[in-house]
């Protein structure tokens, strides 16, 4: 049996179903009127599942496997769910954050007296 990974957010994994994914994949092949009806049905079903999910759980949703305390980790996780300009923007932010960290490291390793020695 072939196993393929479909990128879904944690919320989509909790409120979506395989049948819902199949329905959404089928929508472009339907006539326009049916596209509208089935789109609304699929989203209404997900909404209903979300209401049930949060109505039955007292605890908020959290990433269990990954400690997302670092902003770079969060950005890298979000990157999986976007494309195009949004992905490029996230990449730029991540690169900027990496540069800031490098500058911090470089500044912390340079002795404070080195500026005085250069002036003399």
PDB file of C-alpha atoms in Angstrom:
ATOM      1  CA  UNK A   1       0.000   0.000   0.000  1.00  0.00           C
ATOM      2  CA  UNK A   2       1.398   3.375  -1.008  1.00  0.00           C
ATOM      3  CA  UNK A   3       1.644   5.977   1.739  1.00  0.00           C
ATOM      4  CA  UNK A   4       1.846   9.628   0.712  1.00  0.00           C
ATOM      5  CA  UNK A   5       1.993  12.619   2.996  1.00  0.00           C
ATOM      6  CA  UNK A   6      -0.499  15.391   2.355  1.00  0.00           C
ATOM      7  CA  UNK A   7       0.574  18.625   4.050  1.00  0.00           C
ATOM      8  CA  UNK A   8      -2.188  19.645   6.414  1.00  0.00           C
ATOM      9  CA  UNK A   9      -2.164  21.953   9.382  1.00  0.00           C
ATOM     10  CA  UNK A  10      -2.785  20.468  12.812  1.00  0.00           C
ATOM     11  CA  UNK A  11      -6.290  21.955  12.780  1.00  0.00           C
ATOM     12  CA  UNK A  12      -7.064  20.470   9.352  1.00  0.00           C
ATOM     13  CA  UNK A  13      -5.923  17.068  10.592  1.00  0.00           C
ATOM     14  CA  UNK A  14      -8.265  17.300  13.575  1.00  0.00           C
ATOM     15  CA  UNK A  15     -11.382  18.607  11.827  1.00  0.00           C
ATOM     16  CA  UNK A  16     -10.958  17.137   8.357  1.00  0.00           C
ATOM     17  CA  UNK A  17     -11.676  13.649   7.111  1.00  0.00           C
ATOM     18  CA  UNK A  18     -10.475  11.593   4.161  1.00  0.00           C
ATOM     19  CA  UNK A  19     -13.964  11.835   2.677  1.00  0.00           C
ATOM     20  CA  UNK A  20     -13.865  15.613   3.031  1.00  0.00           C
ATOM     21  CA  UNK A  21     -10.509  15.769   1.254  1.00  0.00           C
ATOM     22  CA  UNK A  22     -11.851  13.604  -1.571  1.00  0.00           C
ATOM     23  CA  UNK A  23     -14.922  15.802  -1.866  1.00  0.00           C
ATOM     24  CA  UNK A  24     -12.784  18.953  -2.085  1.00  0.00           C
ATOM     25  CA  UNK A  25     -10.541  17.294  -4.698  1.00  0.00           C
ATOM     26  CA  UNK A  26     -13.629  16.417  -6.756  1.00  0.00           C
ATOM     27  CA  UNK A  27     -15.124  19.935  -6.731  1.00  0.00           C
ATOM     28  CA  UNK A  28     -13.225  21.338  -9.777  1.00  0.00           C
ATOM     29  CA  UNK A  29     -14.686  18.529 -11.923  1.00  0.00           C
ATOM     30  CA  UNK A  30     -18.300  19.391 -11.090  1.00  0.00           C
ATOM     31  CA  UNK A  31     -20.589  21.867 -12.866  1.00  0.00           C
ATOM     32  CA  UNK A  32     -20.468  25.409 -11.393  1.00  0.00           C
ATOM     33  CA  UNK A  33     -23.685  25.134  -9.364  1.00  0.00           C
ATOM     34  CA  UNK A  34     -22.602  21.854  -7.775  1.00  0.00           C
ATOM     35  CA  UNK A  35     -19.133  23.297  -7.102  1.00  0.00           C
ATOM     36  CA  UNK A  36     -20.742  25.995  -4.999  1.00  0.00           C
ATOM     37  CA  UNK A  37     -22.997  23.603  -3.090  1.00  0.00           C
ATOM     38  CA  UNK A  38     -20.323  20.979  -2.408  1.00  0.00           C
ATOM     39  CA  UNK A  39     -17.785  23.650  -1.404  1.00  0.00           C
ATOM     40  CA  UNK A  40     -20.212  25.053   1.145  1.00  0.00           C
ATOM     41  CA  UNK A  41     -21.064  21.570   2.387  1.00  0.00           C
ATOM     42  CA  UNK A  42     -17.380  20.613   2.818  1.00  0.00           C
ATOM     43  CA  UNK A  43     -16.580  23.799   4.737  1.00  0.00           C
ATOM     44  CA  UNK A  44     -19.744  23.562   6.840  1.00  0.00           C
ATOM     45  CA  UNK A  45     -18.804  19.999   7.805  1.00  0.00           C
ATOM     46  CA  UNK A  46     -15.298  21.125   8.814  1.00  0.00           C
ATOM     47  CA  UNK A  47     -16.811  23.997  10.805  1.00  0.00           C
ATOM     48  CA  UNK A  48     -19.151  21.592  12.573  1.00  0.00           C
ATOM     49  CA  UNK A  49     -16.220  19.296  13.391  1.00  0.00           C
ATOM     50  CA  UNK A  50     -14.243  22.276  14.753  1.00  0.00           C
ATOM     51  CA  UNK A  51     -17.141  23.346  16.974  1.00  0.00           C
ATOM     52  CA  UNK A  52     -17.414  19.796  18.308  1.00  0.00           C
ATOM     53  CA  UNK A  53     -13.654  19.544  18.816  1.00  0.00           C
ATOM     54  CA  UNK A  54     -13.302  22.720  20.826  1.00  0.00           C
ATOM     55  CA  UNK A  55     -16.564  22.203  22.639  1.00  0.00           C
ATOM     56  CA  UNK A  56     -15.379  18.854  23.980  1.00  0.00           C
ATOM     57  CA  UNK A  57     -11.809  19.829  24.937  1.00  0.00           C
ATOM     58  CA  UNK A  58     -10.909  22.157  27.756  1.00  0.00           C
ATOM     59  CA  UNK A  59      -7.251  22.351  26.726  1.00  0.00           C
ATOM     60  CA  UNK A  60      -6.054  24.500  23.821  1.00  0.00           C
ATOM     61  CA  UNK A  61      -4.452  22.910  20.778  1.00  0.00           C
ATOM     62  CA  UNK A  62      -0.649  22.643  21.029  1.00  0.00           C
ATOM     63  CA  UNK A  63       2.106  21.078  19.000  1.00  0.00           C
ATOM     64  CA  UNK A  64       3.100  18.056  21.070  1.00  0.00           C
ATOM     65  CA  UNK A  65       6.049  16.789  19.045  1.00  0.00           C
ATOM     66  CA  UNK A  66       7.849  20.088  18.538  1.00  0.00           C
ATOM     67  CA  UNK A  67       8.793  22.693  21.075  1.00  0.00           C
ATOM     68  CA  UNK A  68       7.954  25.805  19.102  1.00  0.00           C
ATOM     69  CA  UNK A  69       9.436  28.220  21.594  1.00  0.00           C
ATOM     70  CA  UNK A  70      11.853  29.533  18.967  1.00  0.00           C
ATOM     71  CA  UNK A  71      10.352  31.876  16.345  1.00  0.00           C
ATOM     72  CA  UNK A  72      12.520  30.296  13.627  1.00  0.00           C
ATOM     73  CA  UNK A  73      11.003  26.884  14.408  1.00  0.00           C
ATOM     74  CA  UNK A  74       7.510  28.341  14.064  1.00  0.00           C
ATOM     75  CA  UNK A  75       8.377  29.998  10.739  1.00  0.00           C
ATOM     76  CA  UNK A  76       9.876  26.772   9.387  1.00  0.00           C
ATOM     77  CA  UNK A  77       6.733  24.888  10.391  1.00  0.00           C
ATOM     78  CA  UNK A  78       4.461  27.487   8.761  1.00  0.00           C
ATOM     79  CA  UNK A  79       6.536  27.360   5.569  1.00  0.00           C
ATOM     80  CA  UNK A  80       5.227  23.849   4.822  1.00  0.00           C
ATOM     81  CA  UNK A  81       1.717  25.214   4.332  1.00  0.00           C
ATOM     82  CA  UNK A  82       2.357  28.106   1.966  1.00  0.00           C
ATOM     83  CA  UNK A  83       3.883  28.812  -1.427  1.00  0.00           C
ATOM     84  CA  UNK A  84       4.812  31.659  -3.745  1.00  0.00           C
ATOM     85  CA  UNK A  85       5.284  35.136  -2.292  1.00  0.00           C
ATOM     86  CA  UNK A  86       4.255  34.072   1.191  1.00  0.00           C
ATOM     87  CA  UNK A  87       6.912  31.352   1.275  1.00  0.00           C
ATOM     88  CA  UNK A  88       9.546  33.774  -0.050  1.00  0.00           C
ATOM     89  CA  UNK A  89       8.602  36.289   2.639  1.00  0.00           C
ATOM     90  CA  UNK A  90       8.928  33.642   5.358  1.00  0.00           C
ATOM     91  CA  UNK A  91      12.319  32.661   3.918  1.00  0.00           C
ATOM     92  CA  UNK A  92      13.464  36.298   4.003  1.00  0.00           C
ATOM     93  CA  UNK A  93      12.344  36.690   7.612  1.00  0.00           C
ATOM     94  CA  UNK A  94      14.116  33.461   8.570  1.00  0.00           C
ATOM     95  CA  UNK A  95      17.315  34.589   6.819  1.00  0.00           C
ATOM     96  CA  UNK A  96      17.149  37.980   8.538  1.00  0.00           C
ATOM     97  CA  UNK A  97      16.735  36.304  11.913  1.00  0.00           C
ATOM     98  CA  UNK A  98      19.743  34.084  11.181  1.00  0.00           C
ATOM     99  CA  UNK A  99      21.823  37.155  10.278  1.00  0.00           C
ATOM    100  CA  UNK A 100      20.809  38.891  13.503  1.00  0.00           C
ATOM    101  CA  UNK A 101      21.877  35.810  15.470  1.00  0.00           C
ATOM    102  CA  UNK A 102      25.226  35.737  13.623  1.00  0.00           C
ATOM    103  CA  UNK A 103      25.805  39.413  14.426  1.00  0.00           C
ATOM    104  CA  UNK A 104      25.006  38.760  18.085  1.00  0.00           C
ATOM    105  CA  UNK A 105      27.501  35.889  18.164  1.00  0.00           C
ATOM    106  CA  UNK A 106      30.165  37.949  16.397  1.00  0.00           C
ATOM    107  CA  UNK A 107      29.659  40.867  18.783  1.00  0.00           C
ATOM    108  CA  UNK A 108      29.848  38.629  21.817  1.00  0.00           C
ATOM    109  CA  UNK A 109      33.173  37.069  20.721  1.00  0.00           C
ATOM    110  CA  UNK A 110      34.954  40.360  19.940  1.00  0.00           C
ATOM    111  CA  UNK A 111      36.796  41.684  23.018  1.00  0.00           C
ATOM    112  CA  UNK A 112      35.753  45.176  24.022  1.00  0.00           C
ATOM    113  CA  UNK A 113      39.397  46.324  24.153  1.00  0.00           C
ATOM    114  CA  UNK A 114      39.998  45.646  20.439  1.00  0.00           C
ATOM    115  CA  UNK A 115      38.577  49.037  19.449  1.00  0.00           C
ATOM    116  CA  UNK A 116      40.986  50.792  21.801  1.00  0.00           C
ATOM    117  CA  UNK A 117      43.962  48.907  20.333  1.00  0.00           C
ATOM    118  CA  UNK A 118      42.968  49.826  16.766  1.00  0.00           C
ATOM    119  CA  UNK A 119      42.776  53.536  17.585  1.00  0.00           C
ATOM    120  CA  UNK A 120      46.365  53.653  18.892  1.00  0.00           C
TER     121      UNK A 120
END
